[in-house]
Amino acid sequence: MSVYDFTVKTNRGEEKSLGDYKGKVLIIVNTASKCGFTPQYKELQDLYDKYKDQGLEILGFPCNQFGAQEPGSNEEVQTFCRKNYGVSFQIFEKGDVRGETAQPLFQYLTKEKGFKGFDEKHEIAAVLLDALKKNFPEYLEGDGIKWNFTKFLIDREGNVIERFEPTTTPANMVPAIEKLL
């Protein structure tokens, strides 16, 4: 099994096979427009601009499960991303990424690459961990996605190679990305 076995919905509700991305290096990321990590959209776009001609695709999946930080419609999300961060990579339909209601793709991703902890050097790591302990302690259990902007790196064969938590910036992913391009 690989990510190519999944079908997802575009932000317009159309079915899209991830098999269409065969041969590409992918970053699959759950996103939100009103999060402390939202500026990562800019870094993701920078990565896309730099590496898209070498075969990198970034697939954004908006989610409202973490502190209701993605309240807008699919159209509002798309407009926000383009207007504020110049996002030109694919943004898909808003949906759940953790728990029983998680999209099958994200159930698969989290089974393939579990949670290994936050980068404690990140300026927001302690704040995020504290907020999770106080408000969402159940999120800290198991391998489910902990917060917005969890990123999965996929190789050209559709295998999940690495998981990067929100406290790892897209810029810090460059060595792992370049190894696959």
Coordinates of N, CA and C in Angstrom, one line a residue:
M1 N 0.8 -1.2 0.0 CA 0.0 0.0 0.0 C 0.9 1.3 0.0
S2 N 0.4 2.3 -0.7 CA 1.1 3.6 -0.7 C 0.1 4.7 -0.7
V3 N 0.6 5.9 -0.7 CA -0.4 7.1 -0.7 C -1.1 7.1 -2.1
Y4 N -0.6 6.4 -3.1 CA -1.2 6.4 -4.4 C -2.5 5.6 -4.4
D5 N -2.8 4.9 -3.4 CA -4.0 4.1 -3.3 C -5.2 4.9 -2.8
F6 N -5.0 6.2 -2.4 CA -6.0 7.0 -1.9 C -6.6 8.0 -2.9
T7 N -7.9 8.3 -2.7 CA -8.6 9.3 -3.4 C -9.0 10.4 -2.4
V8 N -8.8 11.6 -2.7 CA -9.2 12.7 -1.8 C -10.1 13.7 -2.6
K9 N -10.6 14.7 -2.0 CA -11.5 15.7 -2.6 C -10.7 17.0 -2.7
T10 N -10.8 17.6 -3.9 CA -10.3 18.9 -4.1 C -11.1 19.9 -3.3
N11 N -10.7 21.2 -3.3 CA -11.4 22.2 -2.5 C -12.7 22.5 -3.3
R12 N -12.9 22.0 -4.4 CA -14.2 22.1 -5.2 C -15.1 20.9 -5.1
G13 N -14.6 19.9 -4.3 CA -15.4 18.7 -4.0 C -15.3 17.6 -5.1
E14 N -14.3 17.8 -6.0 CA -14.1 16.8 -7.0 C -13.1 15.7 -6.5
E15 N -13.3 14.5 -6.9 CA -12.5 13.4 -6.5 C -11.1 13.5 -7.2
K16 N -10.1 13.2 -6.5 CA -8.7 13.3 -7.1 C -7.9 12.1 -6.5
S17 N -7.4 11.3 -7.5 CA -6.6 10.2 -7.1 C -5.2 10.7 -6.8
L18 N -4.6 10.2 -5.7 CA -3.2 10.6 -5.4 C -2.3 9.8 -6.3
G19 N -2.8 8.8 -7.0 CA -2.0 8.2 -8.1 C -1.6 9.1 -9.2
D20 N -2.3 10.2 -9.3 CA -1.9 11.2 -10.3 C -0.6 11.8 -10.0
Y21 N -0.1 11.7 -8.8 CA 1.2 12.2 -8.4 C 2.3 11.2 -8.4
K22 N 2.1 10.1 -9.0 CA 3.2 9.1 -9.1 C 4.4 9.7 -9.7
G23 N 5.6 9.3 -9.1 CA 6.8 9.9 -9.6 C 7.2 11.2 -9.0
K24 N 6.4 11.8 -8.2 CA 6.7 13.1 -7.6 C 7.1 12.8 -6.1
V25 N 7.8 13.8 -5.6 CA 8.1 13.8 -4.1 C 7.0 14.7 -3.6
L26 N 6.3 14.2 -2.5 CA 5.2 15.0 -1.9 C 5.4 15.4 -0.5
I27 N 4.9 16.6 -0.2 CA 4.7 17.0 1.2 C 3.2 17.1 1.4
I28 N 2.7 16.2 2.3 CA 1.3 16.3 2.7 C 1.2 16.9 4.0
V29 N 0.4 18.0 4.1 CA 0.4 18.8 5.4 C -1.1 19.2 5.7
N30 N -1.4 19.1 7.0 CA -2.7 19.6 7.4 C -2.5 21.0 7.8
T31 N -3.4 21.9 7.4 CA -3.2 23.3 7.5 C -4.4 24.0 8.3
A32 N -4.2 25.3 8.6 CA -5.2 26.1 9.3 C -4.8 27.6 9.1
S33 N -5.8 28.4 8.9 CA -5.6 29.8 8.6 C -5.4 30.7 9.8
K34 N -5.8 30.3 11.0 CA -5.8 31.1 12.2 C -4.9 30.5 13.3
C35 N -3.8 30.0 12.9 CA -2.9 29.3 13.9 C -1.6 30.0 14.0
G36 N -0.9 29.8 15.1 CA 0.4 30.4 15.3 C 1.4 29.8 14.2
F37 N 1.1 28.7 13.7 CA 2.0 28.1 12.6 C 1.6 28.5 11.2
T38 N 0.5 29.2 11.0 CA 0.0 29.6 9.7 C 1.1 30.2 8.8
P39 N 2.0 31.0 9.4 CA 3.1 31.6 8.5 C 3.9 30.5 7.8
Q40 N 3.8 29.2 8.2 CA 4.5 28.2 7.5 C 4.0 28.1 6.0
Y41 N 2.8 28.6 5.7 CA 2.4 28.6 4.3 C 3.4 29.3 3.5
K42 N 4.0 30.4 3.9 CA 5.0 31.1 3.1 C 6.2 30.2 2.8
E43 N 6.7 29.5 3.9 CA 7.9 28.6 3.7 C 7.5 27.4 2.8
L44 N 6.3 26.9 2.9 CA 5.9 25.8 2.0 C 5.8 26.3 0.6
Q45 N 5.3 27.5 0.4 CA 5.3 28.1 -1.0 C 6.7 28.3 -1.5
D46 N 7.6 28.8 -0.6 CA 9.0 28.9 -1.0 C 9.6 27.6 -1.5
L47 N 9.3 26.5 -0.7 CA 9.8 25.2 -1.1 C 9.2 24.8 -2.5
Y48 N 8.0 25.0 -2.6 CA 7.3 24.7 -3.9 C 7.9 25.4 -5.0
D49 N 8.1 26.7 -4.9 CA 8.7 27.5 -6.0 C 10.1 27.0 -6.3
K50 N 10.9 26.7 -5.3 CA 12.2 26.3 -5.5 C 12.4 24.9 -6.2
Y51 N 11.5 23.9 -5.8 CA 11.7 22.5 -6.1 C 10.6 21.9 -7.1
K52 N 9.6 22.7 -7.4 CA 8.5 22.1 -8.2 C 9.0 21.6 -9.6
D53 N 10.0 22.3 -10.2 CA 10.5 21.8 -11.4 C 11.4 20.6 -11.3
Q54 N 11.7 20.2 -10.1 CA 12.5 19.0 -9.8 C 11.6 17.9 -9.4
G55 N 10.3 18.1 -9.3 CA 9.3 17.1 -9.0 C 8.7 17.1 -7.6
L56 N 8.7 18.3 -6.9 CA 8.1 18.4 -5.6 C 6.7 18.9 -5.8
E57 N 5.7 18.3 -5.1 CA 4.4 18.7 -5.0 C 4.0 18.9 -3.5
I58 N 3.3 19.9 -3.2 CA 2.8 20.1 -1.8 C 1.3 20.0 -1.9
L59 N 0.7 19.2 -1.0 CA -0.7 19.0 -0.9 C -1.2 19.4 0.5
G60 N -2.0 20.5 0.5 CA -2.5 21.1 1.8 C -3.9 20.6 2.1
F61 N -4.1 20.2 3.3 CA -5.4 19.7 3.7 C -5.9 20.5 4.9
P62 N -6.7 21.5 4.7 CA -7.2 22.3 5.8 C -8.0 21.5 6.8
C63 N -7.9 21.8 8.1 CA -8.6 21.1 9.1 C -9.0 22.1 10.3
N64 N -10.2 21.8 10.8 CA -10.7 22.7 11.9 C -10.7 22.0 13.2
Q65 N -10.0 20.9 13.4 CA -10.0 20.1 14.6 C -9.2 20.7 15.7
F66 N -8.3 21.5 15.5 CA -7.3 22.0 16.5 C -7.7 23.5 16.9
G67 N -8.5 23.6 17.9 CA -8.8 24.9 18.4 C -9.7 25.7 17.4
A68 N -10.4 25.1 16.5 CA -11.3 25.7 15.6 C -10.5 26.8 14.8
Q69 N -9.3 26.5 14.3 CA -8.5 27.5 13.7 C -8.6 27.5 12.2
E70 N -9.6 26.8 11.7 CA -9.8 26.8 10.2 C -11.4 26.8 10.0
P71 N -12.0 28.0 10.4 CA -13.4 28.1 10.4 C -14.1 28.3 9.0
G72 N -13.3 28.8 8.1 CA -13.8 29.2 6.8 C -14.3 28.0 5.9
S73 N -15.0 28.4 4.8 CA -15.4 27.5 3.8 C -14.2 27.1 2.9
N74 N -14.3 26.1 2.1 CA -13.2 25.7 1.2 C -12.8 26.9 0.3
E75 N -13.7 27.7 -0.2 CA -13.4 28.8 -1.0 C -12.7 29.9 -0.2
E76 N -13.2 30.2 1.0 CA -12.5 31.2 1.9 C -11.1 30.8 2.2
V77 N -10.9 29.5 2.5 CA -9.5 29.0 2.7 C -8.6 29.2 1.6
Q78 N -9.1 28.9 0.4 CA -8.3 29.0 -0.9 C -7.9 30.5 -1.1
T79 N -8.9 31.4 -0.9 CA -8.7 32.8 -1.1 C -7.7 33.3 -0.1
F80 N -7.8 32.9 1.2 CA -6.9 33.3 2.2 C -5.5 32.9 1.9
C81 N -5.3 31.7 1.5 CA -3.9 31.2 1.2 C -3.3 32.0 0.0
R82 N -4.1 32.2 -1.0 CA -3.5 32.9 -2.2 C -3.2 34.4 -1.9
K83 N -4.2 35.0 -1.2 CA -4.1 36.4 -1.0 C -2.9 36.7 0.0
N84 N -2.8 36.0 1.1 CA -1.9 36.3 2.2 C -0.5 35.6 2.0
Y85 N -0.4 34.5 1.3 CA 0.8 33.8 1.2 C 1.2 33.4 -0.2
G86 N 0.4 33.8 -1.2 CA 0.7 33.5 -2.6 C 0.7 32.0 -2.9
V87 N 0.0 31.2 -2.1 CA 0.0 29.8 -2.3 C -0.6 29.4 -3.7
S88 N 0.3 28.6 -4.4 CA -0.1 28.1 -5.7 C -0.1 26.6 -5.7
F89 N 0.3 26.0 -4.6 CA 0.2 24.5 -4.5 C -1.2 24.1 -4.2
Q90 N -1.5 22.8 -4.4 CA -2.9 22.3 -4.3 C -3.4 22.3 -2.8
I91 N -4.6 23.0 -2.6 CA -5.2 23.0 -1.3 C -6.5 22.1 -1.5
F92 N -6.7 21.1 -0.7 CA -7.8 20.2 -0.9 C -9.0 20.6 0.0
E93 N -10.0 19.8 0.0 CA -11.2 20.0 0.8 C -10.9 19.9 2.3
K94 N -11.5 20.8 3.1 CA -11.4 20.8 4.5 C -12.0 19.5 5.1
G95 N -11.2 18.9 6.0 CA -11.7 17.7 6.7 C -10.9 17.3 7.9
D96 N -11.3 16.3 8.5 CA -10.6 15.8 9.8 C -9.4 15.0 9.4
V97 N -8.4 15.2 10.3 CA -7.1 14.5 10.1 C -6.7 13.6 11.3
R98 N -7.5 13.6 12.4 CA -7.2 12.7 13.5 C -8.5 12.2 14.1
G99 N -8.4 11.0 14.8 CA -9.5 10.4 15.4 C -10.3 9.5 14.4
E100 N -11.4 9.1 14.9 CA -12.3 8.2 14.1 C -12.8 8.8 12.8
T101 N -13.0 10.1 12.8 CA -13.5 10.8 11.6 C -12.4 11.3 10.7
A102 N -11.1 10.9 10.9 CA -10.0 11.3 10.1 C -10.2 10.7 8.7
Q103 N -9.8 11.5 7.7 CA -9.8 11.1 6.3 C -8.9 9.8 6.3
P104 N -9.2 8.8 5.5 CA -8.4 7.6 5.4 C -7.0 7.9 5.1
L105 N -6.7 8.9 4.2 CA -5.3 9.2 4.0 C -4.5 9.5 5.2
F106 N -5.1 10.3 6.1 CA -4.4 10.7 7.3 C -4.3 9.5 8.4
Q107 N -5.3 8.6 8.3 CA -5.2 7.4 9.1 C -4.0 6.6 8.7
Y108 N -3.8 6.5 7.4 CA -2.7 5.7 6.9 C -1.4 6.4 7.2
L109 N -1.3 7.7 7.0 CA 0.0 8.5 7.2 C 0.4 8.3 8.7
T110 N -0.5 8.4 9.6 CA -0.1 8.4 11.0 C 0.2 6.9 11.5
K111 N -0.3 5.9 10.8 CA 0.1 4.6 11.1 C 1.5 4.3 10.5
E112 N 1.8 4.9 9.4 CA 3.1 4.7 8.8 C 4.2 5.4 9.5
K113 N 4.0 6.6 10.0 CA 5.0 7.4 10.7 C 4.3 8.0 12.0
G114 N 4.7 7.5 13.1 CA 4.1 7.9 14.4 C 4.8 9.1 14.9
F115 N 4.2 9.6 16.0 CA 4.7 10.8 16.7 C 5.9 10.5 17.4
K116 N 7.0 11.4 17.2 CA 8.3 11.2 17.9 C 8.6 12.4 18.8
G117 N 7.7 13.3 18.9 CA 7.9 14.5 19.8 C 8.1 15.8 19.0
F118 N 8.0 16.9 19.8 CA 8.2 18.2 19.2 C 9.6 18.6 19.2
D119 N 10.0 19.5 18.3 CA 11.4 20.1 18.4 C 11.4 21.1 19.5
E120 N 12.0 20.7 20.6 CA 12.0 21.6 21.8 C 12.7 22.9 21.6
K121 N 13.5 23.0 20.6 CA 14.2 24.3 20.3 C 13.3 25.3 19.6
H122 N 12.2 24.9 19.1 CA 11.2 25.8 18.5 C 10.6 26.7 19.5
E123 N 10.5 28.0 19.2 CA 10.0 29.0 20.1 C 8.6 28.8 20.6
I124 N 7.8 28.1 19.9 CA 6.4 27.8 20.3 C 6.2 26.4 20.9
A125 N 7.2 25.6 20.9 CA 7.1 24.2 21.3 C 6.6 24.1 22.8
A126 N 7.1 24.8 23.7 CA 6.7 24.7 25.1 C 5.3 25.2 25.2
V127 N 4.9 26.3 24.5 CA 3.5 26.8 24.6 C 2.6 25.8 24.0
L128 N 2.9 25.2 22.9 CA 2.0 24.2 22.3 C 1.9 23.0 23.2
L129 N 2.9 22.5 23.7 CA 2.8 21.3 24.6 C 2.0 21.6 25.9
D130 N 2.2 22.8 26.4 CA 1.4 23.2 27.6 C -0.1 23.3 27.2
A131 N -0.4 23.9 26.1 CA -1.8 24.1 25.6 C -2.4 22.7 25.4
L132 N -1.7 21.8 24.8 CA -2.2 20.4 24.6 C -2.5 19.7 26.0
K133 N -1.6 19.8 26.9 CA -1.7 19.2 28.2 C -3.0 19.8 28.9
K134 N -3.2 21.1 28.8 CA -4.3 21.7 29.5 C -5.7 21.5 28.8
N135 N -5.7 21.7 27.5 CA -6.9 21.7 26.8 C -7.3 20.4 26.0
F136 N -6.3 19.7 25.5 CA -6.5 18.6 24.7 C -5.6 17.4 25.1
P137 N -5.6 17.0 26.4 CA -4.6 16.0 26.8 C -4.7 14.7 26.0
E138 N -5.9 14.4 25.5 CA -6.1 13.1 24.7 C -5.3 13.2 23.4
Y139 N -5.0 14.4 22.9 CA -4.3 14.5 21.7 C -2.8 14.1 21.8
L140 N -2.3 14.1 23.0 CA -1.0 13.7 23.3 C -0.8 12.1 23.3
E141 N -1.9 11.4 23.4 CA -1.8 10.0 23.4 C -1.7 9.4 21.9
G142 N -1.0 8.4 21.8 CA -0.9 7.7 20.5 C -0.2 8.5 19.4
D143 N -0.3 8.1 18.2 CA 0.4 8.6 17.0 C -0.4 9.6 16.2
G144 N -1.6 9.9 16.6 CA -2.5 10.8 15.8 C -1.8 12.2 15.7
I145 N -2.3 12.9 14.7 CA -1.8 14.3 14.5 C -2.1 15.1 15.8
K146 N -1.1 15.9 16.2 CA -1.2 16.6 17.4 C -1.7 18.1 17.2
W147 N -1.4 18.7 16.0 CA -1.7 20.0 15.8 C -1.6 20.4 14.3
N148 N -2.0 21.6 13.9 CA -1.9 22.0 12.6 C -0.4 22.0 12.1
F149 N -0.3 21.9 10.8 CA 1.0 21.9 10.1 C 1.9 20.8 10.5
T150 N 1.3 19.6 10.6 CA 2.1 18.3 10.7 C 2.4 18.0 9.2
K151 N 3.6 17.7 8.9 CA 4.0 17.5 7.5 C 4.5 16.0 7.3
F152 N 4.1 15.4 6.2 CA 4.6 14.1 5.9 C 5.3 14.2 4.5
L153 N 6.5 13.6 4.5 CA 7.3 13.6 3.3 C 7.2 12.2 2.6
I154 N 6.9 12.2 1.3 CA 6.6 11.0 0.6 C 7.6 10.9 -0.6
D155 N 8.1 9.7 -0.8 CA 9.1 9.6 -1.9 C 8.4 9.4 -3.2
R156 N 9.1 9.2 -4.3 CA 8.6 9.1 -5.7 C 7.8 7.8 -5.9
E157 N 7.9 6.9 -5.0 CA 7.2 5.6 -5.1 C 5.9 5.6 -4.2
G158 N 5.7 6.7 -3.5 CA 4.5 6.8 -2.7 C 4.6 6.3 -1.3
N159 N 5.9 6.1 -0.8 CA 6.2 5.7 0.5 C 6.3 6.8 1.5
V160 N 5.8 6.7 2.7 CA 5.9 7.7 3.7 C 7.3 7.6 4.3
I161 N 8.2 8.6 4.1 CA 9.6 8.6 4.5 C 9.8 9.2 5.8
E162 N 9.1 10.3 6.1 CA 9.3 11.0 7.3 C 8.1 11.9 7.7
R163 N 8.0 12.1 9.0 CA 6.9 12.9 9.6 C 7.6 14.1 10.3
F164 N 7.1 15.3 10.0 CA 7.7 16.5 10.7 C 6.5 17.2 11.4
E165 N 6.7 17.4 12.7 CA 5.7 18.0 13.5 C 5.7 19.5 13.2
P166 N 4.6 20.2 13.7 CA 4.5 21.7 13.5 C 5.7 22.5 13.9
T167 N 6.5 22.0 14.9 CA 7.6 22.7 15.4 C 8.9 22.5 14.5
T168 N 8.7 21.7 13.4 CA 9.8 21.7 12.4 C 9.3 22.6 11.3
T169 N 10.1 23.6 11.0 CA 9.7 24.5 9.9 C 10.0 23.8 8.5
P170 N 9.2 24.2 7.5 CA 9.5 23.7 6.2 C 10.9 23.9 5.8
A171 N 11.5 25.0 6.1 CA 13.0 25.2 5.7 C 13.9 24.2 6.3
N172 N 13.5 23.7 7.5 CA 14.4 22.6 8.1 C 14.2 21.2 7.5
M173 N 13.2 21.1 6.6 CA 13.0 19.9 5.9 C 13.8 19.7 4.6
V174 N 14.5 20.8 4.2 CA 15.2 20.8 2.9 C 16.2 19.7 2.8
P175 N 17.1 19.3 3.7 CA 18.0 18.2 3.5 C 17.2 16.9 3.1
A176 N 16.1 16.6 3.8 CA 15.4 15.4 3.6 C 14.7 15.4 2.2
I177 N 14.2 16.6 1.8 CA 13.6 16.8 0.5 C 14.6 16.6 -0.6
E178 N 15.7 17.3 -0.5 CA 16.8 17.2 -1.5 C 17.3 15.8 -1.7
K179 N 17.3 15.0 -0.6 CA 17.8 13.6 -0.7 C 16.8 12.8 -1.7
L180 N 15.5 13.2 -1.7 CA 14.6 12.4 -2.5 C 14.4 13.0 -3.9
L181 N 14.8 14.2 -4.2 CA 14.6 14.8 -5.5 C 15.6 14.2 -6.5

